[in-house]
């Protein structure tokens, strides 16, 4: 297969557990692929303002990133938005109100700022496994007054992403009818959280936009990922590679499985399918 583009998920895939750095082996594999003319495109649920420091010096990879699960395509160097699919407060209001009624914690992302109530922020601080996310809230969080849906309606903002925290399969069964009646895409980002974007904002759609910009066919893309928000890109790419730490639904969507992120699984895939090592 003639792979011309690597779609690279970050957290749980290419980045180490510190959520901030690549291993030396992964760095070396990416550099070798780039020297062979392969474009490297970070494809992530993160917002532009929340990209890790190493990506700030990777503009030469392709100078493009798919962000917020496909809600944005931006240039890495300048942050210029080349394509976007945002959600309005009007669209989100039924889902926000139903999620709040079910006792879920809700965050709205706009312009790289996370908006949430003081009550939800306090609840999130009691959850040990959210250490990394709480660090993001400390830097990019903003407490709103009153109900979140009322804030959204009066803010004049459009939203690239909505996070639902504290979700379980049982609660999702109750929330799903509301979500599925709206023009939205809902994907599990962890066993207890879901990311919501516009229906047209998926990693696969974001990659299609990147491919048009670079003149690359989707059949020439290798997508690497580990979570529910990667399923669309793994299925759409010519070669979808799931990380060994991925849940079953992600493994089932992939053409191949590599090692975990702590085993340099992304590097293993690049070495095998691109570098021929």
Short mmCIF file of C-alpha atoms in Angstrom, two decimals:
data_model
loop_
_atom_site.label_atom_id
_atom_site.label_comp_id
_atom_site.label_asym_id
_atom_site.label_seq_id
_atom_site.Cartn_x
_atom_site.Cartn_y
_atom_site.Cartn_z
CA UNK A 1 0.00 0.00 0.00
CA UNK A 2 1.26 3.46 -0.96
CA UNK A 3 0.66 5.42 2.25
CA UNK A 4 1.03 9.16 1.76
CA UNK A 5 -0.57 10.47 4.96
CA UNK A 6 -0.57 9.40 8.61
CA UNK A 7 -3.61 10.45 10.64
CA UNK A 8 -2.19 10.49 14.14
CA UNK A 9 -4.37 10.48 17.24
CA UNK A 10 -2.59 11.94 20.27
CA UNK A 11 -3.83 10.96 23.75
CA UNK A 12 -3.61 7.22 24.32
CA UNK A 13 -1.97 6.75 20.91
CA UNK A 14 1.10 8.78 19.94
CA UNK A 15 1.69 10.57 23.23
CA UNK A 16 3.17 9.01 26.33
CA UNK A 17 0.99 8.79 29.48
CA UNK A 18 2.14 12.31 30.40
CA UNK A 19 -0.16 13.52 27.57
CA UNK A 20 2.61 15.92 26.53
CA UNK A 21 5.49 14.12 24.81
CA UNK A 22 6.46 11.51 22.23
CA UNK A 23 8.89 8.69 22.93
CA UNK A 24 12.22 8.80 21.11
CA UNK A 25 11.20 5.80 19.01
CA UNK A 26 7.96 7.46 17.93
CA UNK A 27 9.80 10.71 17.14
CA UNK A 28 12.31 8.81 15.02
CA UNK A 29 9.64 6.84 13.16
CA UNK A 30 7.63 9.96 12.38
CA UNK A 31 10.73 11.79 11.16
CA UNK A 32 11.73 8.87 8.92
CA UNK A 33 8.23 8.70 7.43
CA UNK A 34 8.20 12.44 6.84
CA UNK A 35 11.55 12.23 5.06
CA UNK A 36 9.96 9.69 2.72
CA UNK A 37 7.36 12.30 1.77
CA UNK A 38 4.55 11.13 4.06
CA UNK A 39 2.36 13.91 5.47
CA UNK A 40 1.68 13.64 9.20
CA UNK A 41 -1.59 15.12 10.44
CA UNK A 42 -2.50 15.18 14.15
CA UNK A 43 -6.16 14.10 14.34
CA UNK A 44 -7.44 14.70 17.83
CA UNK A 45 -10.33 15.61 20.07
CA UNK A 46 -8.22 18.43 21.51
CA UNK A 47 -8.79 22.10 20.79
CA UNK A 48 -6.01 24.12 19.15
CA UNK A 49 -5.16 25.93 22.40
CA UNK A 50 -4.73 22.56 24.13
CA UNK A 51 -2.25 20.96 21.75
CA UNK A 52 0.90 19.71 23.51
CA UNK A 53 4.15 21.70 23.13
CA UNK A 54 5.90 19.24 20.75
CA UNK A 55 3.33 19.95 18.04
CA UNK A 56 4.20 23.63 17.99
CA UNK A 57 7.46 22.74 16.19
CA UNK A 58 5.97 20.14 13.82
CA UNK A 59 4.51 22.46 11.22
CA UNK A 60 6.70 20.91 8.53
CA UNK A 61 4.85 17.61 8.92
CA UNK A 62 1.99 19.02 6.83
CA UNK A 63 1.14 22.17 8.80
CA UNK A 64 -2.40 20.83 9.24
CA UNK A 65 -4.35 19.37 12.13
CA UNK A 66 -7.84 17.91 12.52
CA UNK A 67 -9.15 19.20 15.85
CA UNK A 68 -12.17 18.72 18.10
CA UNK A 69 -12.93 15.37 16.44
CA UNK A 70 -13.26 17.06 13.05
CA UNK A 71 -15.06 20.24 14.07
CA UNK A 72 -12.02 22.18 12.84
CA UNK A 73 -9.16 21.85 10.38
CA UNK A 74 -6.42 24.35 11.16
CA UNK A 75 -2.91 25.26 10.17
CA UNK A 76 -0.52 24.33 12.97
CA UNK A 77 1.76 27.30 12.44
CA UNK A 78 -0.76 30.13 12.46
CA UNK A 79 -3.89 28.55 13.91
CA UNK A 80 -5.83 29.64 10.81
CA UNK A 81 -9.18 27.83 10.57
CA UNK A 82 -9.53 26.25 7.13
CA UNK A 83 -12.78 24.38 7.75
CA UNK A 84 -15.24 24.25 10.63
CA UNK A 85 -18.51 22.67 11.75
CA UNK A 86 -19.78 24.30 14.93
CA UNK A 87 -22.90 23.81 17.05
CA UNK A 88 -25.33 26.50 18.14
CA UNK A 89 -26.86 26.95 21.58
CA UNK A 90 -30.28 26.34 20.08
CA UNK A 91 -29.22 22.94 18.76
CA UNK A 92 -27.57 21.92 22.02
CA UNK A 93 -30.20 23.11 24.48
CA UNK A 94 -32.36 19.94 24.52
CA UNK A 95 -29.30 17.75 25.09
CA UNK A 96 -27.84 20.02 27.78
CA UNK A 97 -31.12 20.13 29.69
CA UNK A 98 -31.66 16.37 29.47
CA UNK A 99 -28.06 15.61 30.51
CA UNK A 100 -28.32 17.94 33.50
CA UNK A 101 -31.63 16.34 34.50
CA UNK A 102 -29.87 12.95 34.48
CA UNK A 103 -27.17 14.29 36.79
CA UNK A 104 -24.35 14.36 34.24
CA UNK A 105 -21.51 16.88 34.29
CA UNK A 106 -21.54 19.00 31.14
CA UNK A 107 -18.82 21.14 29.55
CA UNK A 108 -19.16 23.37 26.49
CA UNK A 109 -16.07 24.21 24.44
CA UNK A 110 -15.85 27.43 22.44
CA UNK A 111 -12.67 29.03 21.19
CA UNK A 112 -10.56 26.71 23.32
CA UNK A 113 -12.32 27.66 26.57
CA UNK A 114 -14.33 25.11 28.55
CA UNK A 115 -17.53 26.51 30.09
CA UNK A 116 -19.21 24.70 32.99
CA UNK A 117 -21.05 25.40 36.21
CA UNK A 118 -19.28 25.72 39.54
CA UNK A 119 -21.20 22.67 40.76
CA UNK A 120 -19.90 20.49 37.93
CA UNK A 121 -16.35 21.74 38.36
CA UNK A 122 -16.49 20.82 42.04
CA UNK A 123 -17.87 17.37 41.23
CA UNK A 124 -15.13 16.73 38.68
CA UNK A 125 -12.47 17.55 41.27
CA UNK A 126 -13.59 14.55 43.33
CA UNK A 127 -12.79 12.06 40.52
CA UNK A 128 -9.21 10.77 40.73
CA UNK A 129 -8.97 9.56 37.13
CA UNK A 130 -9.61 13.09 35.83
CA UNK A 131 -6.22 14.43 36.96
CA UNK A 132 -5.10 15.32 33.43
CA UNK A 133 -8.45 16.86 32.50
CA UNK A 134 -8.55 18.89 35.70
CA UNK A 135 -5.21 20.38 34.72
CA UNK A 136 -6.82 21.52 31.48
CA UNK A 137 -9.73 23.03 33.40
CA UNK A 138 -7.32 24.95 35.61
CA UNK A 139 -5.82 26.53 32.47
CA UNK A 140 -8.81 26.78 30.15
CA UNK A 141 -11.92 26.44 32.32
CA UNK A 142 -14.49 29.20 32.92
CA UNK A 143 -17.30 29.02 35.50
CA UNK A 144 -20.69 30.24 34.30
CA UNK A 145 -23.50 31.70 36.39
CA UNK A 146 -26.86 29.98 36.34
CA UNK A 147 -27.98 27.07 34.13
CA UNK A 148 -25.53 26.12 31.39
CA UNK A 149 -28.17 26.15 28.64
CA UNK A 150 -29.18 29.70 29.62
CA UNK A 151 -25.54 30.79 29.50
CA UNK A 152 -25.12 29.23 26.05
CA UNK A 153 -28.25 30.92 24.70
CA UNK A 154 -27.14 34.36 25.88
CA UNK A 155 -23.44 34.04 25.09
CA UNK A 156 -23.54 34.56 21.34
CA UNK A 157 -20.98 31.75 21.05
CA UNK A 158 -20.87 28.75 18.77
CA UNK A 159 -19.41 25.55 20.17
CA UNK A 160 -16.88 23.17 18.69
CA UNK A 161 -17.47 20.42 21.24
CA UNK A 162 -19.52 19.38 24.25
CA UNK A 163 -18.21 16.97 26.91
CA UNK A 164 -20.53 14.71 28.91
CA UNK A 165 -18.84 13.42 32.06
CA UNK A 166 -20.00 10.72 34.44
CA UNK A 167 -21.85 8.85 31.72
CA UNK A 168 -22.62 5.13 32.01
CA UNK A 169 -24.20 2.77 29.46
CA UNK A 170 -27.44 2.86 31.46
CA UNK A 171 -27.53 6.66 31.50
CA UNK A 172 -26.70 6.74 27.80
CA UNK A 173 -29.78 4.61 27.13
CA UNK A 174 -31.84 7.35 28.73
CA UNK A 175 -29.99 10.19 26.99
CA UNK A 176 -29.66 8.62 23.54
CA UNK A 177 -33.20 9.37 22.26
CA UNK A 178 -32.62 13.10 22.82
CA UNK A 179 -29.14 13.05 21.29
CA UNK A 180 -30.14 10.98 18.28
CA UNK A 181 -33.00 13.34 17.43
CA UNK A 182 -30.50 16.19 16.98
CA UNK A 183 -27.96 16.82 14.15
CA UNK A 184 -25.06 15.69 16.34
CA UNK A 185 -22.25 13.14 16.47
CA UNK A 186 -21.75 11.44 19.86
CA UNK A 187 -18.70 9.27 20.54
CA UNK A 188 -17.30 7.67 23.68
CA UNK A 189 -13.95 9.22 24.59
CA UNK A 190 -13.50 7.08 27.73
CA UNK A 191 -15.60 4.49 29.61
CA UNK A 192 -17.29 7.33 31.52
CA UNK A 193 -17.35 10.26 29.09
CA UNK A 194 -18.66 11.20 25.68
CA UNK A 195 -17.77 13.94 23.20
CA UNK A 196 -20.50 15.64 21.20
CA UNK A 197 -19.91 17.55 17.97
CA UNK A 198 -21.90 18.63 14.94
CA UNK A 199 -23.09 15.69 12.82
CA UNK A 200 -20.60 16.65 10.11
CA UNK A 201 -17.74 16.91 12.62
CA UNK A 202 -16.08 13.51 12.75
CA UNK A 203 -12.44 12.60 12.39
CA UNK A 204 -13.23 10.93 9.06
CA UNK A 205 -14.84 14.09 7.68
CA UNK A 206 -11.93 16.18 8.94
CA UNK A 207 -9.49 13.86 7.22
CA UNK A 208 -11.45 14.06 3.97
CA UNK A 209 -11.03 17.84 4.08
CA UNK A 210 -7.29 17.49 4.72
CA UNK A 211 -6.93 15.02 1.87
CA UNK A 212 -8.58 17.46 -0.53
CA UNK A 213 -6.18 20.19 0.58
CA UNK A 214 -3.14 17.96 0.08
CA UNK A 215 -4.29 16.07 -3.00
CA UNK A 216 -4.21 12.71 -1.21
CA UNK A 217 -6.75 9.91 -1.63
CA UNK A 218 -8.32 8.50 1.55
CA UNK A 219 -7.13 5.09 0.39
CA UNK A 220 -3.58 6.37 0.88
CA UNK A 221 -4.17 7.28 4.54
CA UNK A 222 -3.03 5.24 7.54
CA UNK A 223 -5.10 6.24 10.60
CA UNK A 224 -3.88 5.29 14.07
CA UNK A 225 -6.14 5.61 17.13
CA UNK A 226 -7.31 4.16 20.42
CA UNK A 227 -10.80 5.37 21.35
CA UNK A 228 -14.38 5.76 20.18
CA UNK A 229 -13.70 9.10 18.51
CA UNK A 230 -11.21 7.30 16.23
CA UNK A 231 -13.66 4.73 14.86
CA UNK A 232 -14.76 6.87 11.91
CA UNK A 233 -11.20 7.57 10.76
CA UNK A 234 -10.09 3.95 11.22
CA UNK A 235 -12.96 2.82 9.00
CA UNK A 236 -12.53 5.52 6.37
CA UNK A 237 -8.75 5.27 5.95
CA UNK A 238 -7.05 2.91 3.56
CA UNK A 239 -5.40 1.34 6.59
CA UNK A 240 -6.87 1.71 10.07
CA UNK A 241 -4.58 0.70 12.93
CA UNK A 242 -5.93 0.35 16.47
CA UNK A 243 -3.69 0.63 19.48
CA UNK A 244 -3.37 -2.40 21.72
CA UNK A 245 -4.94 -0.40 24.56
CA UNK A 246 -8.12 0.28 22.54
CA UNK A 247 -11.56 -1.03 23.59
CA UNK A 248 -13.30 -3.76 21.58
CA UNK A 249 -15.38 -1.44 19.39
CA UNK A 250 -12.22 0.30 18.22
CA UNK A 251 -10.34 -2.94 17.62
CA UNK A 252 -13.28 -4.18 15.55
CA UNK A 253 -13.20 -1.05 13.36
CA UNK A 254 -9.50 -1.44 12.49
CA UNK A 255 -7.68 -3.38 9.80
CA UNK A 256 -4.72 -4.06 12.08
CA UNK A 257 -3.72 -3.85 15.75
CA UNK A 258 -0.39 -2.59 17.08
CA UNK A 259 1.13 -2.26 20.56
CA UNK A 260 -0.07 0.10 23.28
CA UNK A 261 1.08 3.69 23.62
CA UNK A 262 3.54 2.69 26.33
CA UNK A 263 4.93 0.00 23.99
CA UNK A 264 5.51 2.51 21.16
CA UNK A 265 2.58 1.06 19.26
CA UNK A 266 2.32 4.03 16.89
CA UNK A 267 6.02 3.70 16.07
CA UNK A 268 5.58 -0.03 15.50
CA UNK A 269 2.83 0.64 12.95
CA UNK A 270 4.84 3.28 11.10
CA UNK A 271 7.90 1.04 11.00
CA UNK A 272 5.93 -1.92 9.71
CA UNK A 273 3.59 -0.36 7.17
CA UNK A 274 5.62 2.60 5.92
CA UNK A 275 9.29 2.08 6.69
CA UNK A 276 9.28 -1.66 6.01
CA UNK A 277 11.31 -2.55 9.08
#
